[in-house]
Amino acid sequence: MPDKNELTPAELELELHLAGLQPAQHGIKPEIVFFRAGQKSALRRLRRWQAASSLMVLATLGLWAWHPSPKHVSESPEMVFQDHRHRAPQPAVGVARALPSERWVRRSGTREYLRLRTEVLTRGLEVLPSPSLTPAPSKSVDAVSHWRRFVTLTPAAGPPAAHGPQT
Amino acid sequence: MGSIEVNELGRWFEGEAGRLVLYARQWLDQAAAEDVVQDVFVQLILQRQPPHHMKAWLCRAVRNAALKHRRTGDRRQRREEHYAAATPSCFESPAAGAIDARHAETALGELPEGEREIVVLRIWGGLTFEEIAGVVNASGAMVFRSYRRGLEQLRRKMGVLCQTKTN
């Protein structure tokens, strides 16, 4: 780095003379400087608060806009038969789903019953199959005889009960 | 308020404000230069940590602010150019000085901008060549060469007086 000693004596003397000139008086007052500094400092603090509150408002608005409102299902509920006996245990879910009824009708007997029921409801009793001639199981016969005995012994059973003792 | 002590700040203000106004006068008129220096001291007060090289920091801050002010107020400056002759002198008129203040000011004003800035920083700013190189973003050798060239031109412009004094 160049040094002051590298200047010639003439340059040094000129430098010395020029340094003898004092800068003119200025009109800056220190109290104004301090006042401005305090003003700026307070403004800076205010800006910090304003920025923080603006960020919070923006975050609130963003959350409000981003969060979707819950959807309402307008479908009419479908009645299905669910056979819970053969259904594998499943975790509980909050929303009920409409599933195809075929999935829940698994047993052939149940399916047959449902088919027959639908047929009867739509076309009448003519669709019922003719009764078979095979004898009823003994258990069923016992149940019928038990019922006849009950009807016979009941006194307030009406006209059939009146003929009971004669038989 | 930053961590700079009020007393220390007062000393810097008393010692440097006039020189900094003179430095800012390279680019601005007296009023604008005072405004710029005032703003720089406000910035200094608001600093969290005091600068390591206070004098160089002040000069650099004044330079940046003055150049920015000149860029933004270029049209206004052109409009007010004809009032420049009425602006107050940059230097105090010494009672019995070797150099006439007006004469020196005129000679200084005729220097190229880069050289004038370096001469002002060196003589009235009291900065070393290394510090000046940091302020004007140039190498130390280039700063030294510009300084010598500036002094040589000043000596030539104020030749008679300087020759009588040096001889």
PDB file of C-alpha atoms in Angstrom, chain B:
ATOM      1  CA  MET B   1     -31.198   3.175  19.992  1.00  0.00           C
ATOM      2  CA  GLY B   2     -28.202   1.090  18.951  1.00  0.00           C
ATOM      3  CA  SER B   3     -25.318   0.054  21.112  1.00  0.00           C
ATOM      4  CA  ILE B   4     -23.319   3.209  20.344  1.00  0.00           C
ATOM      5  CA  GLU B   5     -22.938   5.444  23.366  1.00  0.00           C
ATOM      6  CA  VAL B   6     -24.564   8.846  23.152  1.00  0.00           C
ATOM      7  CA  ASN B   7     -21.342  10.650  24.111  1.00  0.00           C
ATOM      8  CA  GLU B   8     -19.360   8.775  21.488  1.00  0.00           C
ATOM      9  CA  LEU B   9     -22.012   9.532  18.935  1.00  0.00           C
ATOM     10  CA  GLY B  10     -21.900  13.194  19.866  1.00  0.00           C
ATOM     11  CA  ARG B  11     -18.128  13.248  19.389  1.00  0.00           C
ATOM     12  CA  TRP B  12     -18.408  11.638  15.978  1.00  0.00           C
ATOM     13  CA  PHE B  13     -21.108  14.075  15.005  1.00  0.00           C
ATOM     14  CA  GLU B  14     -19.140  17.101  16.102  1.00  0.00           C
ATOM     15  CA  GLY B  15     -15.969  15.902  14.428  1.00  0.00           C
ATOM     16  CA  GLU B  16     -17.241  14.463  11.184  1.00  0.00           C
ATOM     17  CA  ALA B  17     -20.515  16.113  10.203  1.00  0.00           C
ATOM     18  CA  GLY B  18     -18.872  19.115   8.537  1.00  0.00           C
ATOM     19  CA  ARG B  19     -16.365  16.970   6.656  1.00  0.00           C
ATOM     20  CA  LEU B  20     -19.110  14.625   5.522  1.00  0.00           C
ATOM     21  CA  VAL B  21     -21.197  17.530   4.266  1.00  0.00           C
ATOM     22  CA  LEU B  22     -18.148  18.721   2.329  1.00  0.00           C
ATOM     23  CA  TYR B  23     -17.730  15.204   0.916  1.00  0.00           C
ATOM     24  CA  ALA B  24     -21.404  15.023  -0.085  1.00  0.00           C
ATOM     25  CA  ARG B  25     -21.062  18.407  -1.787  1.00  0.00           C
ATOM     26  CA  GLN B  26     -19.145  16.580  -4.532  1.00  0.00           C
ATOM     27  CA  TRP B  27     -22.501  15.491  -5.888  1.00  0.00           C
ATOM     28  CA  LEU B  28     -25.191  17.571  -4.171  1.00  0.00           C
ATOM     29  CA  ASP B  29     -26.016  21.098  -3.170  1.00  0.00           C
ATOM     30  CA  GLN B  30     -25.641  22.237   0.421  1.00  0.00           C
ATOM     31  CA  ALA B  31     -29.191  21.464   1.568  1.00  0.00           C
ATOM     32  CA  ALA B  32     -29.299  18.029  -0.007  1.00  0.00           C
ATOM     33  CA  ALA B  33     -25.838  17.233   1.344  1.00  0.00           C
ATOM     34  CA  GLU B  34     -26.964  18.138   4.850  1.00  0.00           C
ATOM     35  CA  ASP B  35     -30.058  15.983   4.464  1.00  0.00           C
ATOM     36  CA  VAL B  36     -27.942  13.052   3.347  1.00  0.00           C
ATOM     37  CA  VAL B  37     -25.486  13.425   6.230  1.00  0.00           C
ATOM     38  CA  GLN B  38     -28.339  13.706   8.695  1.00  0.00           C
ATOM     39  CA  ASP B  39     -29.888  10.500   7.361  1.00  0.00           C
ATOM     40  CA  VAL B  40     -26.551   8.732   7.607  1.00  0.00           C
ATOM     41  CA  PHE B  41     -26.231   9.677  11.283  1.00  0.00           C
ATOM     42  CA  VAL B  42     -29.768   8.424  11.867  1.00  0.00           C
ATOM     43  CA  GLN B  43     -28.714   5.139  10.255  1.00  0.00           C
ATOM     44  CA  LEU B  44     -25.668   5.057  12.497  1.00  0.00           C
ATOM     45  CA  ILE B  45     -27.815   5.477  15.616  1.00  0.00           C
ATOM     46  CA  LEU B  46     -30.093   2.653  14.497  1.00  0.00           C
ATOM     47  CA  GLN B  47     -27.165   0.280  13.948  1.00  0.00           C
ATOM     48  CA  ARG B  48     -27.228  -2.700  16.312  1.00  0.00           C
ATOM     49  CA  GLN B  49     -23.452  -2.939  16.331  1.00  0.00           C
ATOM     50  CA  PRO B  50     -21.121   0.032  15.828  1.00  0.00           C
ATOM     51  CA  PRO B  51     -19.055  -0.243  12.627  1.00  0.00           C
ATOM     52  CA  HIS B  52     -15.442  -1.392  12.994  1.00  0.00           C
ATOM     53  CA  HIS B  53     -14.053   1.536  10.994  1.00  0.00           C
ATOM     54  CA  MET B  54     -16.385   4.356  11.864  1.00  0.00           C
ATOM     55  CA  LYS B  55     -14.859   7.000   9.613  1.00  0.00           C
ATOM     56  CA  ALA B  56     -14.751   4.745   6.553  1.00  0.00           C
ATOM     57  CA  TRP B  57     -18.285   3.542   7.250  1.00  0.00           C
ATOM     58  CA  LEU B  58     -19.569   7.103   7.452  1.00  0.00           C
ATOM     59  CA  CYS B  59     -17.848   8.081   4.218  1.00  0.00           C
ATOM     60  CA  ARG B  60     -19.149   5.043   2.406  1.00  0.00           C
ATOM     61  CA  ALA B  61     -22.680   5.572   3.696  1.00  0.00           C
ATOM     62  CA  VAL B  62     -22.603   9.235   2.680  1.00  0.00           C
ATOM     63  CA  ARG B  63     -21.267   8.317  -0.749  1.00  0.00           C
ATOM     64  CA  ASN B  64     -23.981   5.718  -1.361  1.00  0.00           C
ATOM     65  CA  ALA B  65     -26.743   7.987  -0.095  1.00  0.00           C
ATOM     66  CA  ALA B  66     -25.496  10.973  -2.079  1.00  0.00           C
ATOM     67  CA  LEU B  67     -25.231   9.001  -5.307  1.00  0.00           C
ATOM     68  CA  LYS B  68     -28.703   7.587  -4.769  1.00  0.00           C
ATOM     69  CA  HIS B  69     -30.046  11.039  -4.018  1.00  0.00           C
ATOM     70  CA  ARG B  70     -28.417  12.409  -7.134  1.00  0.00           C
ATOM     71  CA  ARG B  71     -29.913   9.658  -9.290  1.00  0.00           C
ATOM     72  CA  THR B  72     -33.430  10.196  -7.965  1.00  0.00           C
ATOM     73  CA  GLY B  73     -33.243  13.964  -7.939  1.00  0.00           C
ATOM     74  CA  ASP B  74     -31.462  14.351 -11.258  1.00  0.00           C
ATOM     75  CA  ARG B  75     -34.185  16.379 -12.969  1.00  0.00           C
ATOM     76  CA  ARG B  76     -34.582  18.662  -9.976  1.00  0.00           C
ATOM     77  CA  GLN B  77     -30.834  19.118  -9.879  1.00  0.00           C
ATOM     78  CA  ARG B  78     -30.761  20.181 -13.518  1.00  0.00           C
ATOM     79  CA  ARG B  79     -33.548  22.691 -12.858  1.00  0.00           C
ATOM     80  CA  GLU B  80     -31.677  24.131  -9.932  1.00  0.00           C
ATOM     81  CA  GLU B  81     -28.304  24.225 -11.594  1.00  0.00           C
ATOM     82  CA  HIS B  82     -28.423  27.928 -12.220  1.00  0.00           C
ATOM     83  CA  TYR B  83     -28.776  28.525  -8.490  1.00  0.00           C
ATOM     84  CA  ALA B  84     -25.474  26.797  -7.889  1.00  0.00           C
ATOM     85  CA  ALA B  85     -23.560  30.066  -7.913  1.00  0.00           C
ATOM     86  CA  ALA B  86     -25.591  31.223  -4.934  1.00  0.00           C
ATOM     87  CA  THR B  87     -24.751  28.169  -2.848  1.00  0.00           C
ATOM     88  CA  PRO B  88     -22.631  28.824   0.214  1.00  0.00           C
ATOM     89  CA  SER B  89     -18.913  28.166   0.136  1.00  0.00           C
ATOM     90  CA  CYS B  90     -17.571  24.755   1.006  1.00  0.00           C
ATOM     91  CA  PHE B  91     -14.822  26.171   3.223  1.00  0.00           C
ATOM     92  CA  GLU B  92     -14.516  28.663   5.994  1.00  0.00           C
ATOM     93  CA  SER B  93     -12.508  31.697   4.995  1.00  0.00           C
ATOM     94  CA  PRO B  94      -9.449  31.681   7.223  1.00  0.00           C
ATOM     95  CA  ALA B  95      -8.337  34.987   8.692  1.00  0.00           C
ATOM     96  CA  ALA B  96      -4.771  34.623   7.565  1.00  0.00           C
ATOM     97  CA  GLY B  97      -4.410  31.506   5.482  1.00  0.00           C
ATOM     98  CA  ALA B  98      -1.894  30.600   2.873  1.00  0.00           C
ATOM     99  CA  ILE B  99      -4.594  29.561   0.444  1.00  0.00           C
ATOM    100  CA  ASP B 100      -7.671  31.496  -0.475  1.00  0.00           C
ATOM    101  CA  ALA B 101     -10.743  29.397   0.255  1.00  0.00           C
ATOM    102  CA  ARG B 102     -12.638  30.538  -2.842  1.00  0.00           C
ATOM    103  CA  HIS B 103      -9.640  29.930  -5.028  1.00  0.00           C
ATOM    104  CA  ALA B 104      -9.156  26.456  -3.615  1.00  0.00           C
ATOM    105  CA  GLU B 105     -12.811  25.663  -3.986  1.00  0.00           C
ATOM    106  CA  THR B 106     -12.813  26.710  -7.622  1.00  0.00           C
ATOM    107  CA  ALA B 107      -9.696  24.669  -8.350  1.00  0.00           C
ATOM    108  CA  LEU B 108     -11.160  21.692  -6.551  1.00  0.00           C
ATOM    109  CA  GLY B 109     -14.410  21.985  -8.491  1.00  0.00           C
ATOM    110  CA  GLU B 110     -12.496  21.828 -11.769  1.00  0.00           C
ATOM    111  CA  LEU B 111     -10.933  18.462 -10.935  1.00  0.00           C
ATOM    112  CA  PRO B 112     -12.395  15.303 -12.464  1.00  0.00           C
ATOM    113  CA  GLU B 113     -14.959  13.737 -10.175  1.00  0.00           C
ATOM    114  CA  GLY B 114     -12.914  10.667  -9.255  1.00  0.00           C
ATOM    115  CA  GLU B 115      -9.787  12.635  -8.378  1.00  0.00           C
ATOM    116  CA  ARG B 116     -11.721  15.283  -6.497  1.00  0.00           C
ATOM    117  CA  GLU B 117     -13.416  12.642  -4.389  1.00  0.00           C
ATOM    118  CA  ILE B 118     -10.099  11.050  -3.472  1.00  0.00           C
ATOM    119  CA  VAL B 119      -8.497  14.392  -2.627  1.00  0.00           C
ATOM    120  CA  VAL B 120     -11.426  15.353  -0.392  1.00  0.00           C
ATOM    121  CA  LEU B 121     -11.432  11.982   1.340  1.00  0.00           C
ATOM    122  CA  ARG B 122      -7.672  12.143   1.895  1.00  0.00           C
ATOM    123  CA  ILE B 123      -7.257  15.737   3.004  1.00  0.00           C
ATOM    124  CA  TRP B 124     -10.518  16.607   4.760  1.00  0.00           C
ATOM    125  CA  GLY B 125     -11.819  13.117   5.457  1.00  0.00           C
ATOM    126  CA  GLY B 126      -8.547  12.041   7.021  1.00  0.00           C
ATOM    127  CA  LEU B 127      -8.721   8.552   5.533  1.00  0.00           C
ATOM    128  CA  THR B 128      -5.721   6.416   4.643  1.00  0.00           C
ATOM    129  CA  PHE B 129      -5.228   5.300   1.049  1.00  0.00           C
ATOM    130  CA  GLU B 130      -6.337   1.824   2.048  1.00  0.00           C
ATOM    131  CA  GLU B 131      -9.581   3.127   3.528  1.00  0.00           C
ATOM    132  CA  ILE B 132     -10.206   5.318   0.483  1.00  0.00           C
ATOM    133  CA  ALA B 133      -9.706   2.283  -1.744  1.00  0.00           C
ATOM    134  CA  GLY B 134     -12.400   0.512   0.248  1.00  0.00           C
ATOM    135  CA  VAL B 135     -14.794   3.439  -0.035  1.00  0.00           C
ATOM    136  CA  VAL B 136     -14.441   4.008  -3.780  1.00  0.00           C
ATOM    137  CA  ASN B 137     -14.029   0.323  -4.685  1.00  0.00           C
ATOM    138  CA  ALA B 138     -10.624   0.663  -6.277  1.00  0.00           C
ATOM    139  CA  SER B 139      -7.101  -0.589  -5.666  1.00  0.00           C
ATOM    140  CA  GLY B 140      -4.759   1.287  -3.334  1.00  0.00           C
ATOM    141  CA  ALA B 141      -2.273   1.942  -6.129  1.00  0.00           C
ATOM    142  CA  MET B 142      -4.948   3.425  -8.347  1.00  0.00           C
ATOM    143  CA  VAL B 143      -6.142   5.634  -5.497  1.00  0.00           C
ATOM    144  CA  PHE B 144      -2.599   6.830  -4.853  1.00  0.00           C
ATOM    145  CA  ARG B 145      -2.012   7.640  -8.518  1.00  0.00           C
ATOM    146  CA  SER B 146      -5.304   9.532  -8.714  1.00  0.00           C
ATOM    147  CA  TYR B 147      -4.425  11.460  -5.581  1.00  0.00           C
ATOM    148  CA  ARG B 148      -1.059  12.534  -6.914  1.00  0.00           C
ATOM    149  CA  ARG B 149      -2.615  13.498 -10.214  1.00  0.00           C
ATOM    150  CA  GLY B 150      -5.260  15.532  -8.408  1.00  0.00           C
ATOM    151  CA  LEU B 151      -2.663  17.315  -6.289  1.00  0.00           C
ATOM    152  CA  GLU B 152      -0.614  18.071  -9.373  1.00  0.00           C
ATOM    153  CA  GLN B 153      -3.619  19.641 -11.082  1.00  0.00           C
ATOM    154  CA  LEU B 154      -4.457  21.661  -7.993  1.00  0.00           C
ATOM    155  CA  ARG B 155      -0.910  22.889  -7.785  1.00  0.00           C
ATOM    156  CA  ARG B 156      -1.004  23.900 -11.431  1.00  0.00           C
ATOM    157  CA  LYS B 157      -4.302  25.756 -11.006  1.00  0.00           C
ATOM    158  CA  MET B 158      -3.121  27.543  -7.876  1.00  0.00           C
ATOM    159  CA  GLY B 159       0.433  27.604  -9.169  1.00  0.00           C
ATOM    160  CA  VAL B 160       1.548  31.063  -8.304  1.00  0.00           C
ATOM    161  CA  LEU B 161       0.653  30.845  -4.662  1.00  0.00           C
ATOM    162  CA  CYS B 162       2.019  27.384  -4.185  1.00  0.00           C
ATOM    163  CA  GLN B 163       5.284  28.135  -5.958  1.00  0.00           C
ATOM    164  CA  THR B 164       5.884  31.180  -3.800  1.00  0.00           C
ATOM    165  CA  LYS B 165       5.187  29.154  -0.711  1.00  0.00           C
ATOM    166  CA  THR B 166       7.254  26.111  -1.715  1.00  0.00           C
ATOM    167  CA  ASN B 167      10.222  28.084  -3.027  1.00  0.00           C
TER     168      ASN B 167
END
